[in-house]
PDB file of C-alpha atoms and ligand atoms in Angstrom:
ATOM      1  CA  UNK A   1       1.050   7.816 -20.982  1.00  0.00           C
ATOM      2  CA  UNK A   2       2.017   6.943 -17.440  1.00  0.00           C
ATOM      3  CA  UNK A   3       5.439   5.554 -18.535  1.00  0.00           C
ATOM      4  CA  UNK A   4       8.049   4.973 -15.702  1.00  0.00           C
ATOM      5  CA  UNK A   5      11.193   4.529 -17.688  1.00  0.00           C
ATOM      6  CA  UNK A   6      14.311   5.176 -15.942  1.00  0.00           C
ATOM      7  CA  UNK A   7      12.462   5.399 -12.654  1.00  0.00           C
ATOM      8  CA  UNK A   8      13.301   3.319  -9.485  1.00  0.00           C
ATOM      9  CA  UNK A   9      10.402   2.315  -7.522  1.00  0.00           C
ATOM     10  CA  UNK A  10      10.540   1.001  -3.925  1.00  0.00           C
ATOM     11  CA  UNK A  11       7.516  -1.167  -3.072  1.00  0.00           C
ATOM     12  CA  UNK A  12       7.006  -2.480   0.346  1.00  0.00           C
ATOM     13  CA  UNK A  13       5.027  -5.717   0.851  1.00  0.00           C
ATOM     14  CA  UNK A  14       5.192  -6.577  -2.927  1.00  0.00           C
ATOM     15  CA  UNK A  15       4.269 -10.164  -2.351  1.00  0.00           C
ATOM     16  CA  UNK A  16       0.779 -11.739  -1.982  1.00  0.00           C
ATOM     17  CA  UNK A  17      -0.326 -14.281   0.464  1.00  0.00           C
ATOM     18  CA  UNK A  18      -2.580 -16.841  -1.154  1.00  0.00           C
ATOM     19  CA  UNK A  19      -4.273 -17.294  -4.406  1.00  0.00           C
ATOM     20  CA  UNK A  20      -4.940 -14.259  -6.606  1.00  0.00           C
ATOM     21  CA  UNK A  21      -3.456 -10.842  -7.053  1.00  0.00           C
ATOM     22  CA  UNK A  22      -2.790  -8.754  -3.812  1.00  0.00           C
ATOM     23  CA  UNK A  23      -2.315  -4.973  -3.934  1.00  0.00           C
ATOM     24  CA  UNK A  24       1.302  -4.930  -3.359  1.00  0.00           C
ATOM     25  CA  UNK A  25       1.872  -7.588  -5.980  1.00  0.00           C
ATOM     26  CA  UNK A  26      -0.173  -6.005  -8.672  1.00  0.00           C
ATOM     27  CA  UNK A  27       1.260  -2.418  -7.998  1.00  0.00           C
ATOM     28  CA  UNK A  28       4.750  -4.001  -8.361  1.00  0.00           C
ATOM     29  CA  UNK A  29       3.943  -5.706 -11.653  1.00  0.00           C
ATOM     30  CA  UNK A  30       2.243  -2.697 -13.073  1.00  0.00           C
ATOM     31  CA  UNK A  31       4.954  -0.348 -12.245  1.00  0.00           C
ATOM     32  CA  UNK A  32       7.428  -2.757 -13.855  1.00  0.00           C
ATOM     33  CA  UNK A  33       5.224  -3.079 -16.948  1.00  0.00           C
ATOM     34  CA  UNK A  34       5.338   0.731 -17.303  1.00  0.00           C
ATOM     35  CA  UNK A  35       9.211   0.583 -17.259  1.00  0.00           C
ATOM     36  CA  UNK A  36      10.141   1.130 -13.710  1.00  0.00           C
ATOM     37  CA  UNK A  37      12.993  -0.660 -12.141  1.00  0.00           C
ATOM     38  CA  UNK A  38      11.225  -2.246  -9.008  1.00  0.00           C
ATOM     39  CA  UNK A  39      12.872  -2.925  -5.970  1.00  0.00           C
ATOM     40  CA  UNK A  40      10.482  -4.836  -3.603  1.00  0.00           C
ATOM     41  CA  UNK A  41      10.580  -5.761  -0.040  1.00  0.00           C
ATOM     42  CA  UNK A  42       8.566  -8.458   1.964  1.00  0.00           C
ATOM     43  CA  UNK A  43       8.476 -10.236   5.148  1.00  0.00           C
ATOM     44  CA  UNK A  44       7.889 -13.462   3.471  1.00  0.00           C
ATOM     45  CA  UNK A  45      10.555 -14.551   1.029  1.00  0.00           C
ATOM     46  CA  UNK A  46       8.600 -16.991  -1.071  1.00  0.00           C
ATOM     47  CA  UNK A  47       5.695 -14.298  -1.526  1.00  0.00           C
ATOM     48  CA  UNK A  48       8.248 -11.850  -2.635  1.00  0.00           C
ATOM     49  CA  UNK A  49       9.899 -14.189  -5.047  1.00  0.00           C
ATOM     50  CA  UNK A  50       6.665 -15.056  -6.703  1.00  0.00           C
ATOM     51  CA  UNK A  51       6.110 -11.363  -7.614  1.00  0.00           C
ATOM     52  CA  UNK A  52       9.877 -11.279  -8.786  1.00  0.00           C
ATOM     53  CA  UNK A  53       9.177 -14.310 -11.008  1.00  0.00           C
ATOM     54  CA  UNK A  54       6.201 -12.759 -12.819  1.00  0.00           C
ATOM     55  CA  UNK A  55       8.086  -9.506 -13.500  1.00  0.00           C
ATOM     56  CA  UNK A  56      11.169 -11.385 -14.801  1.00  0.00           C
ATOM     57  CA  UNK A  57       8.936 -13.558 -16.932  1.00  0.00           C
ATOM     58  CA  UNK A  58       7.327 -10.397 -18.349  1.00  0.00           C
ATOM     59  CA  UNK A  59      10.799  -9.041 -19.110  1.00  0.00           C
ATOM     60  CA  UNK A  60      10.873  -6.390 -16.425  1.00  0.00           C
ATOM     61  CA  UNK A  61      13.517  -5.289 -13.958  1.00  0.00           C
ATOM     62  CA  UNK A  62      13.167  -6.360 -10.205  1.00  0.00           C
ATOM     63  CA  UNK A  63      14.863  -7.141  -7.129  1.00  0.00           C
ATOM     64  CA  UNK A  64      13.194  -8.277  -3.879  1.00  0.00           C
ATOM     65  CA  UNK A  65      14.648  -8.589  -0.472  1.00  0.00           C
ATOM     66  CA  UNK A  66      13.410  -9.835   2.744  1.00  0.00           C
ATOM     67  CA  UNK A  67      12.562  -6.973   5.059  1.00  0.00           C
ATOM     68  CA  UNK A  68      10.139  -6.263   7.884  1.00  0.00           C
ATOM     69  CA  UNK A  69       8.730  -2.867   7.203  1.00  0.00           C
ATOM     70  CA  UNK A  70       8.009  -2.238  11.020  1.00  0.00           C
ATOM     71  CA  UNK A  71      11.667  -2.747  11.944  1.00  0.00           C
ATOM     72  CA  UNK A  72      13.670   0.452  11.814  1.00  0.00           C
ATOM     73  CA  UNK A  73      17.067  -1.246  11.130  1.00  0.00           C
ATOM     74  CA  UNK A  74      15.708  -3.434   8.405  1.00  0.00           C
ATOM     75  CA  UNK A  75      13.800  -0.573   6.755  1.00  0.00           C
ATOM     76  CA  UNK A  76      17.037   1.483   6.787  1.00  0.00           C
ATOM     77  CA  UNK A  77      18.923  -1.442   5.232  1.00  0.00           C
ATOM     78  CA  UNK A  78      16.572  -2.075   2.506  1.00  0.00           C
ATOM     79  CA  UNK A  79      16.447   1.570   1.439  1.00  0.00           C
ATOM     80  CA  UNK A  80      20.255   1.520   1.405  1.00  0.00           C
ATOM     81  CA  UNK A  81      20.251  -1.737  -0.679  1.00  0.00           C
ATOM     82  CA  UNK A  82      17.976  -0.173  -3.114  1.00  0.00           C
ATOM     83  CA  UNK A  83      20.293   2.894  -3.437  1.00  0.00           C
ATOM     84  CA  UNK A  84      23.247   0.622  -3.711  1.00  0.00           C
ATOM     85  CA  UNK A  85      21.667  -1.186  -6.488  1.00  0.00           C
ATOM     86  CA  UNK A  86      20.348   1.668  -8.512  1.00  0.00           C
ATOM     87  CA  UNK A  87      21.720   4.871  -7.276  1.00  0.00           C
ATOM     88  CA  UNK A  88      18.386   6.725  -6.869  1.00  0.00           C
ATOM     89  CA  UNK A  89      14.843   6.062  -5.642  1.00  0.00           C
ATOM     90  CA  UNK A  90      12.028   8.008  -7.629  1.00  0.00           C
ATOM     91  CA  UNK A  91       8.836   6.334  -6.404  1.00  0.00           C
ATOM     92  CA  UNK A  92       8.059   4.859  -2.830  1.00  0.00           C
ATOM     93  CA  UNK A  93       5.040   2.661  -2.415  1.00  0.00           C
ATOM     94  CA  UNK A  94       4.121   2.227   1.162  1.00  0.00           C
ATOM     95  CA  UNK A  95       1.785  -0.858   0.676  1.00  0.00           C
ATOM     96  CA  UNK A  96       2.371  -2.771   3.960  1.00  0.00           C
ATOM     97  CA  UNK A  97      -0.719  -2.840   6.189  1.00  0.00           C
ATOM     98  CA  UNK A  98      -3.076  -5.418   7.865  1.00  0.00           C
ATOM     99  CA  UNK A  99      -6.280  -5.116   9.905  1.00  0.00           C
ATOM    100  CA  UNK A 100      -6.914  -6.776  13.250  1.00  0.00           C
ATOM    101  CA  UNK A 101     -10.652  -6.918  14.459  1.00  0.00           C
ATOM    102  CA  UNK A 102     -11.834  -5.355  17.770  1.00  0.00           C
ATOM    103  CA  UNK A 103     -12.742  -2.211  19.712  1.00  0.00           C
ATOM    104  CA  UNK A 104     -10.784  -0.665  22.624  1.00  0.00           C
ATOM    105  CA  UNK A 105     -11.952  -3.290  24.995  1.00  0.00           C
ATOM    106  CA  UNK A 106     -11.257  -6.357  22.820  1.00  0.00           C
ATOM    107  CA  UNK A 107      -7.961  -5.360  21.385  1.00  0.00           C
ATOM    108  CA  UNK A 108      -4.973  -6.197  23.630  1.00  0.00           C
ATOM    109  CA  UNK A 109      -2.511  -3.278  23.984  1.00  0.00           C
ATOM    110  CA  UNK A 110      -0.011  -5.229  22.033  1.00  0.00           C
ATOM    111  CA  UNK A 111      -2.534  -5.812  18.988  1.00  0.00           C
ATOM    112  CA  UNK A 112      -3.244  -1.889  19.175  1.00  0.00           C
ATOM    113  CA  UNK A 113       0.451  -1.177  18.981  1.00  0.00           C
ATOM    114  CA  UNK A 114       0.936  -3.699  16.212  1.00  0.00           C
ATOM    115  CA  UNK A 115      -1.917  -2.086  14.243  1.00  0.00           C
ATOM    116  CA  UNK A 116      -0.044   1.365  14.521  1.00  0.00           C
ATOM    117  CA  UNK A 117       3.230  -0.260  13.675  1.00  0.00           C
ATOM    118  CA  UNK A 118       2.175  -2.155  10.557  1.00  0.00           C
ATOM    119  CA  UNK A 119      -0.104   0.410   9.196  1.00  0.00           C
ATOM    120  CA  UNK A 120       1.568   3.888   9.849  1.00  0.00           C
ATOM    121  CA  UNK A 121       5.042   3.489  11.457  1.00  0.00           C
ATOM    122  CA  UNK A 122       6.102   1.403   8.428  1.00  0.00           C
ATOM    123  CA  UNK A 123       5.176   4.460   6.185  1.00  0.00           C
ATOM    124  CA  UNK A 124       7.177   6.809   8.686  1.00  0.00           C
ATOM    125  CA  UNK A 125      10.184   4.664   8.668  1.00  0.00           C
ATOM    126  CA  UNK A 126      10.368   4.179   4.960  1.00  0.00           C
ATOM    127  CA  UNK A 127       9.885   8.057   4.521  1.00  0.00           C
ATOM    128  CA  UNK A 128      12.523   8.783   7.176  1.00  0.00           C
ATOM    129  CA  UNK A 129      15.148   7.164   4.953  1.00  0.00           C
ATOM    130  CA  UNK A 130      13.854   7.755   1.331  1.00  0.00           C
ATOM    131  CA  UNK A 131      12.860  11.481   1.654  1.00  0.00           C
ATOM    132  CA  UNK A 132      16.514  12.609   1.970  1.00  0.00           C
ATOM    133  CA  UNK A 133      17.461  10.705  -1.012  1.00  0.00           C
ATOM    134  CA  UNK A 134      14.572  12.247  -3.048  1.00  0.00           C
ATOM    135  CA  UNK A 135      15.407  15.587  -1.731  1.00  0.00           C
ATOM    136  CA  UNK A 136      19.050  15.205  -3.145  1.00  0.00           C
ATOM    137  CA  UNK A 137      17.619  14.213  -6.522  1.00  0.00           C
ATOM    138  CA  UNK A 138      15.287  17.198  -6.521  1.00  0.00           C
ATOM    139  CA  UNK A 139      12.035  15.199  -6.612  1.00  0.00           C
ATOM    140  CA  UNK A 140      10.074  12.158  -6.231  1.00  0.00           C
ATOM    141  CA  UNK A 141       6.638  10.596  -5.448  1.00  0.00           C
ATOM    142  CA  UNK A 142       5.452   8.712  -2.255  1.00  0.00           C
ATOM    143  CA  UNK A 143       2.153   6.749  -2.542  1.00  0.00           C
ATOM    144  CA  UNK A 144       0.820   5.079   0.577  1.00  0.00           C
ATOM    145  CA  UNK A 145      -1.940   2.606   0.637  1.00  0.00           C
ATOM    146  CA  UNK A 146      -4.658   3.630   3.274  1.00  0.00           C
ATOM    147  CA  UNK A 147      -8.261   2.446   3.618  1.00  0.00           C
ATOM    148  CA  UNK A 148     -11.768   3.757   3.656  1.00  0.00           C
ATOM    149  CA  UNK A 149     -11.791   2.530   7.260  1.00  0.00           C
ATOM    150  CA  UNK A 150      -9.616   5.466   7.996  1.00  0.00           C
ATOM    151  CA  UNK A 151     -12.426   7.699   6.887  1.00  0.00           C
ATOM    152  CA  UNK A 152     -15.615   6.287   8.238  1.00  0.00           C
ATOM    153  CA  UNK A 153     -17.053   3.211   9.985  1.00  0.00           C
ATOM    154  CA  UNK A 154     -17.510   0.826   7.091  1.00  0.00           C
ATOM    155  CA  UNK A 155     -19.059  -2.132   8.647  1.00  0.00           C
ATOM    156  CA  UNK A 156     -16.118  -3.677  10.444  1.00  0.00           C
ATOM    157  CA  UNK A 157     -15.169  -3.334  14.097  1.00  0.00           C
ATOM    158  CA  UNK A 158     -11.414  -2.467  13.928  1.00  0.00           C
ATOM    159  CA  UNK A 159     -10.522   0.637  15.766  1.00  0.00           C
ATOM    160  CA  UNK A 160      -6.752  -0.066  15.635  1.00  0.00           C
ATOM    161  CA  UNK A 161      -6.807  -0.357  11.723  1.00  0.00           C
ATOM    162  CA  UNK A 162      -9.131   2.649  11.415  1.00  0.00           C
ATOM    163  CA  UNK A 163      -7.200   4.782  13.683  1.00  0.00           C
ATOM    164  CA  UNK A 164      -3.830   3.862  12.013  1.00  0.00           C
ATOM    165  CA  UNK A 165      -5.177   4.405   8.574  1.00  0.00           C
ATOM    166  CA  UNK A 166      -6.566   7.852   9.350  1.00  0.00           C
ATOM    167  CA  UNK A 167      -3.076   8.637  10.871  1.00  0.00           C
ATOM    168  CA  UNK A 168      -1.487   7.393   7.757  1.00  0.00           C
ATOM    169  CA  UNK A 169      -3.489   9.939   5.695  1.00  0.00           C
ATOM    170  CA  UNK A 170      -2.726  12.817   7.982  1.00  0.00           C
ATOM    171  CA  UNK A 171       1.072  11.930   8.107  1.00  0.00           C
ATOM    172  CA  UNK A 172       0.902  11.962   4.275  1.00  0.00           C
ATOM    173  CA  UNK A 173      -0.876  15.357   4.072  1.00  0.00           C
ATOM    174  CA  UNK A 174       1.431  17.083   6.625  1.00  0.00           C
ATOM    175  CA  UNK A 175       4.574  15.603   5.119  1.00  0.00           C
ATOM    176  CA  UNK A 176       3.417  16.522   1.618  1.00  0.00           C
ATOM    177  CA  UNK A 177       3.081  20.266   2.558  1.00  0.00           C
ATOM    178  CA  UNK A 178       6.618  20.176   4.156  1.00  0.00           C
ATOM    179  CA  UNK A 179       8.179  18.558   1.164  1.00  0.00           C
ATOM    180  CA  UNK A 180       6.137  20.343  -1.643  1.00  0.00           C
ATOM    181  CA  UNK A 181       8.845  23.125  -2.172  1.00  0.00           C
ATOM    182  CA  UNK A 182      11.429  20.311  -2.756  1.00  0.00           C
ATOM    183  CA  UNK A 183       9.589  18.650  -5.535  1.00  0.00           C
ATOM    184  CA  UNK A 184       8.584  15.667  -3.625  1.00  0.00           C
ATOM    185  CA  UNK A 185       4.844  14.663  -3.765  1.00  0.00           C
ATOM    186  CA  UNK A 186       3.032  12.451  -1.327  1.00  0.00           C
ATOM    187  CA  UNK A 187      -0.460  11.067  -1.695  1.00  0.00           C
ATOM    188  CA  UNK A 188      -2.700   8.113  -0.678  1.00  0.00           C
ATOM    189  CA  UNK A 189      -4.681   5.544  -2.504  1.00  0.00           C
ATOM    190  CA  UNK A 190      -7.874   4.835  -0.328  1.00  0.00           C
ATOM    191  CA  UNK A 191      -9.369   1.484  -1.303  1.00  0.00           C
ATOM    192  CA  UNK A 192     -12.738   0.350  -0.175  1.00  0.00           C
ATOM    193  CA  UNK A 193     -13.455  -3.267  -0.361  1.00  0.00           C
ATOM    194  CA  UNK A 194     -10.987  -5.191  -2.650  1.00  0.00           C
ATOM    195  CA  UNK A 195     -11.186  -8.794  -3.678  1.00  0.00           C
ATOM    196  CA  UNK A 196      -7.629  -9.950  -2.793  1.00  0.00           C
ATOM    197  CA  UNK A 197      -6.263 -13.079  -1.013  1.00  0.00           C
ATOM    198  CA  UNK A 198      -6.612 -11.120   2.225  1.00  0.00           C
ATOM    199  CA  UNK A 199     -10.426 -11.603   1.934  1.00  0.00           C
ATOM    200  CA  UNK A 200     -10.089 -15.321   2.708  1.00  0.00           C
ATOM    201  CA  UNK A 201      -8.120 -14.276   5.992  1.00  0.00           C
ATOM    202  CA  UNK A 202     -10.664 -11.586   6.910  1.00  0.00           C
ATOM    203  CA  UNK A 203     -13.532 -14.240   6.429  1.00  0.00           C
ATOM    204  CA  UNK A 204     -11.607 -16.373   9.070  1.00  0.00           C
ATOM    205  CA  UNK A 205     -11.335 -13.159  11.317  1.00  0.00           C
ATOM    206  CA  UNK A 206     -14.753 -11.569  10.906  1.00  0.00           C
ATOM    207  CA  UNK A 207     -17.153 -14.235   9.695  1.00  0.00           C
ATOM    208  CA  UNK A 208     -15.980 -17.554  11.334  1.00  0.00           C
ATOM    209  CA  UNK A 209     -14.605 -18.885   8.117  1.00  0.00           C
ATOM    210  CA  UNK A 210     -17.905 -18.385   6.052  1.00  0.00           C
ATOM    211  CA  UNK A 211     -16.061 -17.175   2.976  1.00  0.00           C
ATOM    212  CA  UNK A 212     -18.710 -17.328   0.337  1.00  0.00           C
ATOM    213  CA  UNK A 213     -21.276 -15.662   2.716  1.00  0.00           C
ATOM    214  CA  UNK A 214     -18.546 -12.998   3.589  1.00  0.00           C
ATOM    215  CA  UNK A 215     -17.833 -12.332  -0.138  1.00  0.00           C
ATOM    216  CA  UNK A 216     -21.434 -11.917  -0.867  1.00  0.00           C
ATOM    217  CA  UNK A 217     -22.024  -9.614   1.970  1.00  0.00           C
ATOM    218  CA  UNK A 218     -18.796  -7.437   0.756  1.00  0.00           C
ATOM    219  CA  UNK A 219     -20.310  -7.289  -2.713  1.00  0.00           C
ATOM    220  CA  UNK A 220     -23.803  -6.222  -1.529  1.00  0.00           C
ATOM    221  CA  UNK A 221     -22.097  -3.370   0.568  1.00  0.00           C
ATOM    222  CA  UNK A 222     -20.822  -1.535  -2.537  1.00  0.00           C
ATOM    223  CA  UNK A 223     -23.246   0.729  -4.672  1.00  0.00           C
ATOM    224  CA  UNK A 224     -21.531  -0.736  -7.899  1.00  0.00           C
ATOM    225  CA  UNK A 225     -22.555  -4.260  -6.703  1.00  0.00           C
ATOM    226  CA  UNK A 226     -19.228  -5.842  -6.399  1.00  0.00           C
ATOM    227  CA  UNK A 227     -15.776  -5.388  -4.663  1.00  0.00           C
ATOM    228  CA  UNK A 228     -12.867  -3.918  -6.514  1.00  0.00           C
ATOM    229  CA  UNK A 229      -9.830  -5.790  -7.350  1.00  0.00           C
ATOM    230  CA  UNK A 230      -6.064  -5.309  -6.725  1.00  0.00           C
ATOM    231  CA  UNK A 231      -5.691  -3.693 -10.402  1.00  0.00           C
ATOM    232  CA  UNK A 232      -8.016  -1.020  -9.462  1.00  0.00           C
ATOM    233  CA  UNK A 233      -5.740  -0.071  -6.558  1.00  0.00           C
ATOM    234  CA  UNK A 234      -2.626  -0.534  -8.762  1.00  0.00           C
ATOM    235  CA  UNK A 235      -3.841   1.701 -11.626  1.00  0.00           C
ATOM    236  CA  UNK A 236      -4.502   4.393  -9.134  1.00  0.00           C
ATOM    237  CA  UNK A 237      -1.131   4.180  -7.425  1.00  0.00           C
ATOM    238  CA  UNK A 238       0.444   4.261 -10.789  1.00  0.00           C
ATOM    239  CA  UNK A 239      -1.203   7.531 -11.692  1.00  0.00           C
ATOM    240  CA  UNK A 240      -0.214   9.028  -8.501  1.00  0.00           C
ATOM    241  CA  UNK A 241       3.498   7.727  -9.014  1.00  0.00           C
ATOM    242  CA  UNK A 242       3.592   8.979 -12.486  1.00  0.00           C
ATOM    243  CA  UNK A 243       4.600  12.527 -13.789  1.00  0.00           C
ATOM    244  CA  UNK A 244       0.986  12.814 -15.324  1.00  0.00           C
ATOM    245  CA  UNK A 245      -0.091  13.738 -11.617  1.00  0.00           C
ATOM    246  CA  UNK A 246       2.691  16.233 -11.228  1.00  0.00           C
ATOM    247  CA  UNK A 247       0.490  18.864  -9.759  1.00  0.00           C
ATOM    248  CA  UNK A 248      -1.191  16.610  -7.330  1.00  0.00           C
ATOM    249  CA  UNK A 249       0.079  16.452  -3.569  1.00  0.00           C
ATOM    250  CA  UNK A 250      -1.363  15.859  -0.125  1.00  0.00           C
ATOM    251  CA  UNK A 251      -4.419  14.199  -1.575  1.00  0.00           C
ATOM    252  CA  UNK A 252      -6.362  10.921  -1.189  1.00  0.00           C
ATOM    253  CA  UNK A 253      -7.921   9.151  -4.253  1.00  0.00           C
ATOM    254  CA  UNK A 254     -10.827   6.849  -3.043  1.00  0.00           C
ATOM    255  CA  UNK A 255     -11.241   3.714  -4.929  1.00  0.00           C
ATOM    256  CA  UNK A 256     -14.508   2.258  -3.452  1.00  0.00           C
ATOM    257  CA  UNK A 257     -17.120   1.796  -5.955  1.00  0.00           C
ATOM    258  CA  UNK A 258     -19.193   4.451  -4.215  1.00  0.00           C
ATOM    259  CA  UNK A 259     -19.324   3.311  -0.597  1.00  0.00           C
ATOM    260  CA  UNK A 260     -18.064   6.381   1.061  1.00  0.00           C
ATOM    261  CA  UNK A 261     -20.296   8.715  -0.979  1.00  0.00           C
ATOM    262  CA  UNK A 262     -23.377   6.323  -0.101  1.00  0.00           C
ATOM    263  CA  UNK A 263     -22.504   6.518   3.705  1.00  0.00           C
ATOM    264  CA  UNK A 264     -21.606  10.013   4.218  1.00  0.00           C
TER     265      UNK A 264
HETATM  266  N1  LIG B   1      -7.835  -6.127   0.516  1.00  0.00           N
HETATM  267  C1  LIG B   1      -8.524  -5.188   0.863  1.00  0.00           C
HETATM  268  O1  LIG B   1      -9.724  -5.268   0.858  1.00  0.00           O
HETATM  269  C2  LIG B   1      -7.954  -3.874   1.320  1.00  0.00           C
HETATM  270  C3  LIG B   1      -8.801  -2.818   1.424  1.00  0.00           C
HETATM  271  C4  LIG B   1      -8.286  -1.600   1.784  1.00  0.00           C
HETATM  272  C5  LIG B   1      -6.892  -1.469   2.030  1.00  0.00           C
HETATM  273  N2  LIG B   1      -6.134  -2.421   1.782  1.00  0.00           N
HETATM  274  C6  LIG B   1      -4.721  -2.204   2.112  1.00  0.00           C
HETATM  275  O2  LIG B   1      -3.894  -2.673   0.960  1.00  0.00           O
HETATM  276  C7  LIG B   1      -2.484  -2.979   1.256  1.00  0.00           C
HETATM  277  C8  LIG B   1      -1.860  -4.438   1.142  1.00  0.00           C
HETATM  278  O3  LIG B   1      -2.755  -5.148   0.571  1.00  0.00           O
HETATM  279  P1  LIG B   1      -2.216  -6.478  -0.150  1.00  0.00           P
HETATM  280  O4  LIG B   1      -3.257  -7.085  -0.704  1.00  0.00           O
HETATM  281  O5  LIG B   1      -0.981  -6.210  -0.816  1.00  0.00           O
HETATM  282  O6  LIG B   1      -1.991  -7.276   1.313  1.00  0.00           O
HETATM  283  P2  LIG B   1      -1.306  -8.777   1.693  1.00  0.00           P
HETATM  284  O7  LIG B   1      -1.897  -9.104   2.982  1.00  0.00           O
HETATM  285  O8  LIG B   1      -1.592  -9.670   0.407  1.00  0.00           O
HETATM  286  O9  LIG B   1       0.295  -8.289   1.930  1.00  0.00           O
HETATM  287  C9  LIG B   1       1.014  -8.090   0.942  1.00  0.00           C
HETATM  288  C10 LIG B   1       2.485  -8.538   1.433  1.00  0.00           C
HETATM  289  O10 LIG B   1       2.875  -7.721   2.342  1.00  0.00           O
HETATM  290  C11 LIG B   1       3.786  -8.565   3.103  1.00  0.00           C
HETATM  291  N3  LIG B   1       4.002  -8.013   4.551  1.00  0.00           N
HETATM  292  C12 LIG B   1       3.009  -8.104   5.657  1.00  0.00           C
HETATM  293  N4  LIG B   1       3.505  -7.513   6.650  1.00  0.00           N
HETATM  294  C13 LIG B   1       4.843  -7.046   6.206  1.00  0.00           C
HETATM  295  C14 LIG B   1       5.830  -6.505   6.978  1.00  0.00           C
HETATM  296  N5  LIG B   1       5.757  -6.014   8.100  1.00  0.00           N
HETATM  297  N6  LIG B   1       6.973  -6.126   6.283  1.00  0.00           N
HETATM  298  C15 LIG B   1       7.085  -6.493   4.955  1.00  0.00           C
HETATM  299  N7  LIG B   1       6.196  -7.020   4.289  1.00  0.00           N
HETATM  300  C16 LIG B   1       5.029  -7.448   4.950  1.00  0.00           C
HETATM  301  C17 LIG B   1       3.175  -9.979   3.151  1.00  0.00           C
HETATM  302  O11 LIG B   1       4.189 -11.065   3.269  1.00  0.00           O
HETATM  303  C18 LIG B   1       2.524 -10.032   1.769  1.00  0.00           C
HETATM  304  O12 LIG B   1       3.355 -10.696   0.674  1.00  0.00           O
HETATM  305  C19 LIG B   1      -2.682  -2.838   2.989  1.00  0.00           C
HETATM  306  O13 LIG B   1      -2.066  -1.604   3.356  1.00  0.00           O
HETATM  307  C20 LIG B   1      -4.175  -2.808   3.476  1.00  0.00           C
HETATM  308  O14 LIG B   1      -4.424  -2.372   4.493  1.00  0.00           O
HETATM  309  C21 LIG B   1      -6.570  -3.690   1.542  1.00  0.00           C
END
């Protein structure tokens, strides 16, 4: 089940900043465990290399390049490097994303632009260069990591992030319909509150650095009583990437312990 032998997977933001598993890191490691040849990108060389080390220690196949997912020339070069290395790209994971607090009054114009750039333009740029490759091959699977913030207000004032993640989902649905006849599927994983190293940085941004209080508050917000972890996101991404989900396209799978159902 869910084997990815002989498949090449391009994973953006494959590193993790801080202690513990990040989503992109867990996805890259899980895809490699399932047999994929992973080609990761990351802005931060050391973060990307840590993921590469884990995969190599487990006997998996991995290359990591430094690349900024918001820079058109760097994205084009990273896709070309993956193609040059493996001759094909079967799976694209658009993982890069980041939130910035603030409403329309508080967010600077630059911060608004940055939110759109890192959360949705990054996926647009990767698709621009990967979809023609998948089309030539006759198929492929694109999985983008969105957020429940793109579906509803989930307790944090972050209009740029919410708007960008909503845009990412509609970008995915529309592109999926266009590419369905070509055998290329596009779907989103939609995580809720996930206990990743990002939570430490979020506590600094949203709770004045009160990490324990912020963590307890996030656990309490979830009907299941606790946040999810990066593996919950990674297993869902694996399912959408693998052939077992071959009839699923233009969809979102929400991974949130019940939050969105409880706040309809
Ligand atoms: N942690 C959560 O609670 C949560 C919830 C919902 C959605 N998400 C989404 O999950 C995704 C990533 O989560 P994560 O835990 O892997 O995040 P992370 O912050 O750990 O970042 C992963 C990697 O991305 C790299 N990165 C950042 N900007 C980049 C860029 N412009 N180009 C290339 N690499 C870049 C970082 O260096 C890092 O190594 C994001 O899209 C985020 O919005 C997270």
